[in-house]
Structures are given as structure tokens and as C-alpha cells.
């Protein structure tokens, strides 16, 4: 089974579960986040990070660990331009709560509950350390799409629809997959510079 098939199966199975009491399933939430990123013209690795940011939840990770565990699992196919924003998207919520007036008021009730489990808003020292990380800006972008991606009226394309030609999947997801050609693999393994 290819990486894309493995990920698609997670969306089809565990992705159909309730998403912490939100109005969408976790798979719908993740697909919406990816669609929001793509709509802004984000680079393919950042679109992939938005699409896959909660993959740890699909693999039954706890809320406090889902970003780190998901990024580690994704690293078998993706480079840091995808995995680092996934790993840091929880920290980005904590960062925004500490540094952006009014951000906390935008969180859904489920996000407020999980914020406490994730360590609450960052201290000024933690926020400064977060800002210095190479993929902090990308993680903040993923976090904002994460926050917006909870609309029950939106139905983005299914992840299985991404199984089309390998080049399209490469453009959208940046996946390193054994079914891709050597040229595609070289392109996919190139690390996008952090923003």
C-alpha cells in the first residue's frame, strides 16, 4: 500500500468519527483546512500540512500529543516543510492565545477545552522561543486554517480524489511515495524554505 493509500484509508475510517463535539467529522475538518490553504495559494507543502495537521488524531493519539506523534508518523513520506507545521500547530494555538488580543475569543468551545490540556497560553518566554523556530509562521498559518475549518455547510473534495495521477498528488501533497518516479521523488524530497 502506498503512503497516499494509507493516508486515504485513515480519512475513510477514523476520519469519519466525531471531532471533539464539533459540527463536522475530523476528516471533514482536515479536508476543509487543506482546501482553505489551497484557496489562499499556499505552497504545496503548506497545503499538505493543513490537510494532515490532525493525522495524529486519526491514529488515536491523545490531544496533547497528536501534533508531535502525527508529524513523526508523516516523516516516512514528508519532509520538514510538511511535518514541522503539523508538529507545531498545537503550540501555535498556545502562542496566538498569548500574543494576539481577541484570539482566544475566536476559539470553538472544543478548542478552549483542549487548550487547557495542551498547556494553556504560552508564557512570554515560551512565545519568544516559538517565534524563533524555522516553521513557526507556517504553523500559525495552519492553526488559522484549523480554526476556520469547522463549517458543516462546506464539503471539500475527498482525500481519495487525490489518488489521481502521481504528479497531481505530488503537487498538492508533496508525498514521497514508492510509486513515484525518481524525478518526482527528487522534487518531493526538496525542502521548502520556512516562512
GROMACS .gro file of C-alpha atoms in nm:
model
  195
    1UNK     CA    1   0.000   0.000   0.000
    2UNK     CA    2   0.136   0.343  -0.090
    3UNK     CA    3   0.157   0.632   0.154
    4UNK     CA    4  -0.129   0.808  -0.020
    5UNK     CA    5  -0.347   0.496   0.011
    6UNK     CA    6  -0.257   0.461   0.379
    7UNK     CA    7  -0.349   0.823   0.449
    8UNK     CA    8  -0.669   0.798   0.242
    9UNK     CA    9  -0.772   0.489   0.440
   10UNK     CA   10  -0.729   0.681   0.766
   11UNK     CA   11  -0.955   0.956   0.634
   12UNK     CA   12  -1.216   0.700   0.524
   13UNK     CA   13  -1.207   0.506   0.854
   14UNK     CA   14  -1.118   0.704   1.167
   15UNK     CA   15  -1.171   1.029   0.976
   16UNK     CA   16  -1.546   0.966   0.981
   17UNK     CA   17  -1.551   0.996   1.362
   18UNK     CA   18  -1.689   1.281   1.565
   19UNK     CA   19  -1.440   1.567   1.607
   20UNK     CA   20  -1.443   1.657   1.977
   21UNK     CA   21  -1.806   1.769   1.960
   22UNK     CA   22  -1.757   1.998   1.657
   23UNK     CA   23  -2.024   2.016   1.383
   24UNK     CA   24  -1.801   1.825   1.136
   25UNK     CA   25  -1.618   1.495   1.143
   26UNK     CA   26  -1.245   1.502   1.193
   27UNK     CA   27  -1.187   1.407   0.829
   28UNK     CA   28  -1.416   1.685   0.706
   29UNK     CA   29  -1.232   1.927   0.934
   30UNK     CA   30  -0.894   1.826   0.795
   31UNK     CA   31  -1.013   1.840   0.432
   32UNK     CA   32  -1.161   2.185   0.494
   33UNK     CA   33  -0.828   2.306   0.639
   34UNK     CA   34  -0.645   2.178   0.331
   35UNK     CA   35  -0.898   2.342   0.100
   36UNK     CA   36  -0.864   2.674   0.285
   37UNK     CA   37  -0.486   2.658   0.248
   38UNK     CA   38  -0.512   2.575  -0.121
   39UNK     CA   39  -0.761   2.860  -0.175
   40UNK     CA   40  -0.504   3.110  -0.043
   41UNK     CA   41  -0.245   2.991  -0.294
   42UNK     CA   42  -0.024   2.838  -0.024
   43UNK     CA   43   0.271   2.628  -0.140
   44UNK     CA   44   0.206   2.253  -0.178
   45UNK     CA   45   0.391   2.154   0.143
   46UNK     CA   46   0.184   2.400   0.346
   47UNK     CA   47  -0.139   2.276   0.185
   48UNK     CA   48  -0.034   1.923   0.279
   49UNK     CA   49   0.041   2.034   0.637
   50UNK     CA   50  -0.304   2.192   0.664
   51UNK     CA   51  -0.470   1.882   0.520
   52UNK     CA   52  -0.279   1.648   0.751
   53UNK     CA   53  -0.246   1.859   1.067
   54UNK     CA   54  -0.466   1.629   1.279
   55UNK     CA   55  -0.342   1.296   1.138
   56UNK     CA   56  -0.230   1.208   1.491
   57UNK     CA   57  -0.596   1.207   1.599
   58UNK     CA   58  -0.675   0.963   1.317
   59UNK     CA   59  -0.405   0.739   1.461
   60UNK     CA   60  -0.567   0.756   1.809
   61UNK     CA   61  -0.316   0.992   1.969
   62UNK     CA   62  -0.419   1.199   2.269
   63UNK     CA   63  -0.488   1.565   2.220
   64UNK     CA   64  -0.170   1.681   2.390
   65UNK     CA   65   0.048   1.453   2.171
   66UNK     CA   66  -0.135   1.442   1.840
   67UNK     CA   67   0.077   1.707   1.665
   68UNK     CA   68   0.412   1.557   1.758
   69UNK     CA   69   0.306   1.196   1.702
   70UNK     CA   70   0.137   1.281   1.374
   71UNK     CA   71   0.444   1.465   1.245
   72UNK     CA   72   0.669   1.177   1.340
   73UNK     CA   73   0.448   0.927   1.157
   74UNK     CA   74   0.422   1.151   0.849
   75UNK     CA   75   0.801   1.185   0.828
   76UNK     CA   76   0.816   0.849   0.649
   77UNK     CA   77   0.675   1.029   0.343
   78UNK     CA   78   0.714   1.403   0.405
   79UNK     CA   79   0.996   1.643   0.479
   80UNK     CA   80   1.002   1.916   0.745
   81UNK     CA   81   0.812   2.168   0.530
   82UNK     CA   82   0.508   1.946   0.593
   83UNK     CA   83   0.589   1.779   0.924
   84UNK     CA   84   0.706   2.081   1.122
   85UNK     CA   85   0.384   2.284   1.081
   86UNK     CA   86   0.192   1.968   1.176
   87UNK     CA   87   0.410   1.921   1.485
   88UNK     CA   88   0.381   2.288   1.583
   89UNK     CA   89   0.013   2.360   1.516
   90UNK     CA   90  -0.085   2.297   1.881
   91UNK     CA   91   0.195   2.524   2.002
   92UNK     CA   92   0.072   2.785   1.752
   93UNK     CA   93  -0.267   2.791   1.926
   94UNK     CA   94  -0.097   2.844   2.261
   95UNK     CA   95   0.121   3.114   2.102
   96UNK     CA   96  -0.171   3.301   1.947
   97UNK     CA   97  -0.365   3.290   2.275
   98UNK     CA   98  -0.067   3.456   2.445
   99UNK     CA   99   0.021   3.714   2.180
  100UNK     CA  100  -0.289   3.812   1.983
  101UNK     CA  101  -0.561   4.003   2.167
  102UNK     CA  102  -0.901   3.858   2.087
  103UNK     CA  103  -0.770   3.528   1.950
  104UNK     CA  104  -0.893   3.326   2.248
  105UNK     CA  105  -1.246   3.457   2.187
  106UNK     CA  106  -1.239   3.307   1.835
  107UNK     CA  107  -1.180   2.952   1.959
  108UNK     CA  108  -1.461   2.699   1.949
  109UNK     CA  109  -1.572   2.552   2.283
  110UNK     CA  110  -1.385   2.229   2.199
  111UNK     CA  111  -1.065   2.424   2.124
  112UNK     CA  112  -1.097   2.609   2.455
  113UNK     CA  113  -1.128   2.274   2.638
  114UNK     CA  114  -0.827   2.125   2.462
  115UNK     CA  115  -0.618   2.438   2.520
  116UNK     CA  116  -0.612   2.358   2.891
  117UNK     CA  117  -0.495   2.002   2.816
  118UNK     CA  118  -0.226   2.137   2.586
  119UNK     CA  119  -0.068   2.366   2.846
  120UNK     CA  120  -0.272   2.687   2.813
  121UNK     CA  121  -0.143   3.012   2.666
  122UNK     CA  122   0.236   3.041   2.640
  123UNK     CA  123   0.444   3.250   2.875
  124UNK     CA  124   0.632   3.543   2.717
  125UNK     CA  125   0.950   3.331   2.720
  126UNK     CA  126   0.777   3.039   2.551
  127UNK     CA  127   0.626   3.273   2.290
  128UNK     CA  128   0.969   3.421   2.209
  129UNK     CA  129   1.117   3.071   2.174
  130UNK     CA  130   0.828   2.967   1.947
  131UNK     CA  131   0.875   3.272   1.722
  132UNK     CA  132   1.239   3.174   1.669
  133UNK     CA  133   1.150   2.831   1.527
  134UNK     CA  134   1.206   2.793   1.149
  135UNK     CA  135   0.846   2.684   1.072
  136UNK     CA  136   0.663   2.897   1.331
  137UNK     CA  137   0.495   3.120   1.069
  138UNK     CA  138   0.377   2.818   0.873
  139UNK     CA  139   0.243   2.660   1.192
  140UNK     CA  140   0.048   2.979   1.268
  141UNK     CA  141  -0.100   2.969   0.917
  142UNK     CA  142  -0.204   2.604   0.967
  143UNK     CA  143  -0.353   2.698   1.304
  144UNK     CA  144  -0.567   2.971   1.150
  145UNK     CA  145  -0.699   2.732   0.884
  146UNK     CA  146  -0.754   2.476   1.160
  147UNK     CA  147  -0.970   2.726   1.348
  148UNK     CA  148  -1.177   2.811   1.038
  149UNK     CA  149  -1.225   2.451   0.922
  150UNK     CA  150  -1.535   2.361   1.121
  151UNK     CA  151  -1.820   2.458   0.888
  152UNK     CA  152  -2.087   2.188   0.842
  153UNK     CA  153  -2.208   2.360   0.522
  154UNK     CA  154  -1.873   2.303   0.344
  155UNK     CA  155  -1.794   1.974   0.171
  156UNK     CA  156  -1.439   1.976   0.029
  157UNK     CA  157  -1.311   1.709  -0.210
  158UNK     CA  158  -1.245   1.369  -0.064
  159UNK     CA  159  -0.889   1.261   0.003
  160UNK     CA  160  -0.950   0.957  -0.218
  161UNK     CA  161  -0.994   1.201  -0.508
  162UNK     CA  162  -0.627   1.286  -0.461
  163UNK     CA  163  -0.530   0.936  -0.577
  164UNK     CA  164  -0.528   1.056  -0.938
  165UNK     CA  165  -0.209   1.100  -1.133
  166UNK     CA  166   0.105   1.090  -0.923
  167UNK     CA  167   0.211   1.433  -1.044
  168UNK     CA  168  -0.111   1.595  -0.918
  169UNK     CA  169  -0.068   1.427  -0.581
  170UNK     CA  170   0.293   1.541  -0.574
  171UNK     CA  171   0.190   1.899  -0.647
  172UNK     CA  172  -0.080   1.902  -0.382
  173UNK     CA  173   0.069   1.690  -0.109
  174UNK     CA  174   0.441   1.669  -0.169
  175UNK     CA  175   0.431   1.300  -0.075
  176UNK     CA  176   0.738   1.079  -0.108
  177UNK     CA  177   0.581   0.763  -0.241
  178UNK     CA  178   0.740   0.450  -0.383
  179UNK     CA  179   0.504   0.465  -0.681
  180UNK     CA  180   0.652   0.795  -0.796
  181UNK     CA  181   0.930   0.831  -1.049
  182UNK     CA  182   1.286   0.923  -0.950
  183UNK     CA  183   1.236   1.277  -1.085
  184UNK     CA  184   0.918   1.319  -0.883
  185UNK     CA  185   1.092   1.187  -0.572
  186UNK     CA  186   1.372   1.443  -0.611
  187UNK     CA  187   1.112   1.720  -0.634
  188UNK     CA  188   0.915   1.591  -0.338
  189UNK     CA  189   1.217   1.548  -0.114
  190UNK     CA  190   1.327   1.907  -0.167
  191UNK     CA  191   1.257   2.101   0.149
  192UNK     CA  192   1.064   2.423   0.105
  193UNK     CA  193   1.223   2.709   0.298
  194UNK     CA  194   1.034   2.801   0.615
  195UNK     CA  195   0.824   3.116   0.608
   0.00000   0.00000   0.00000
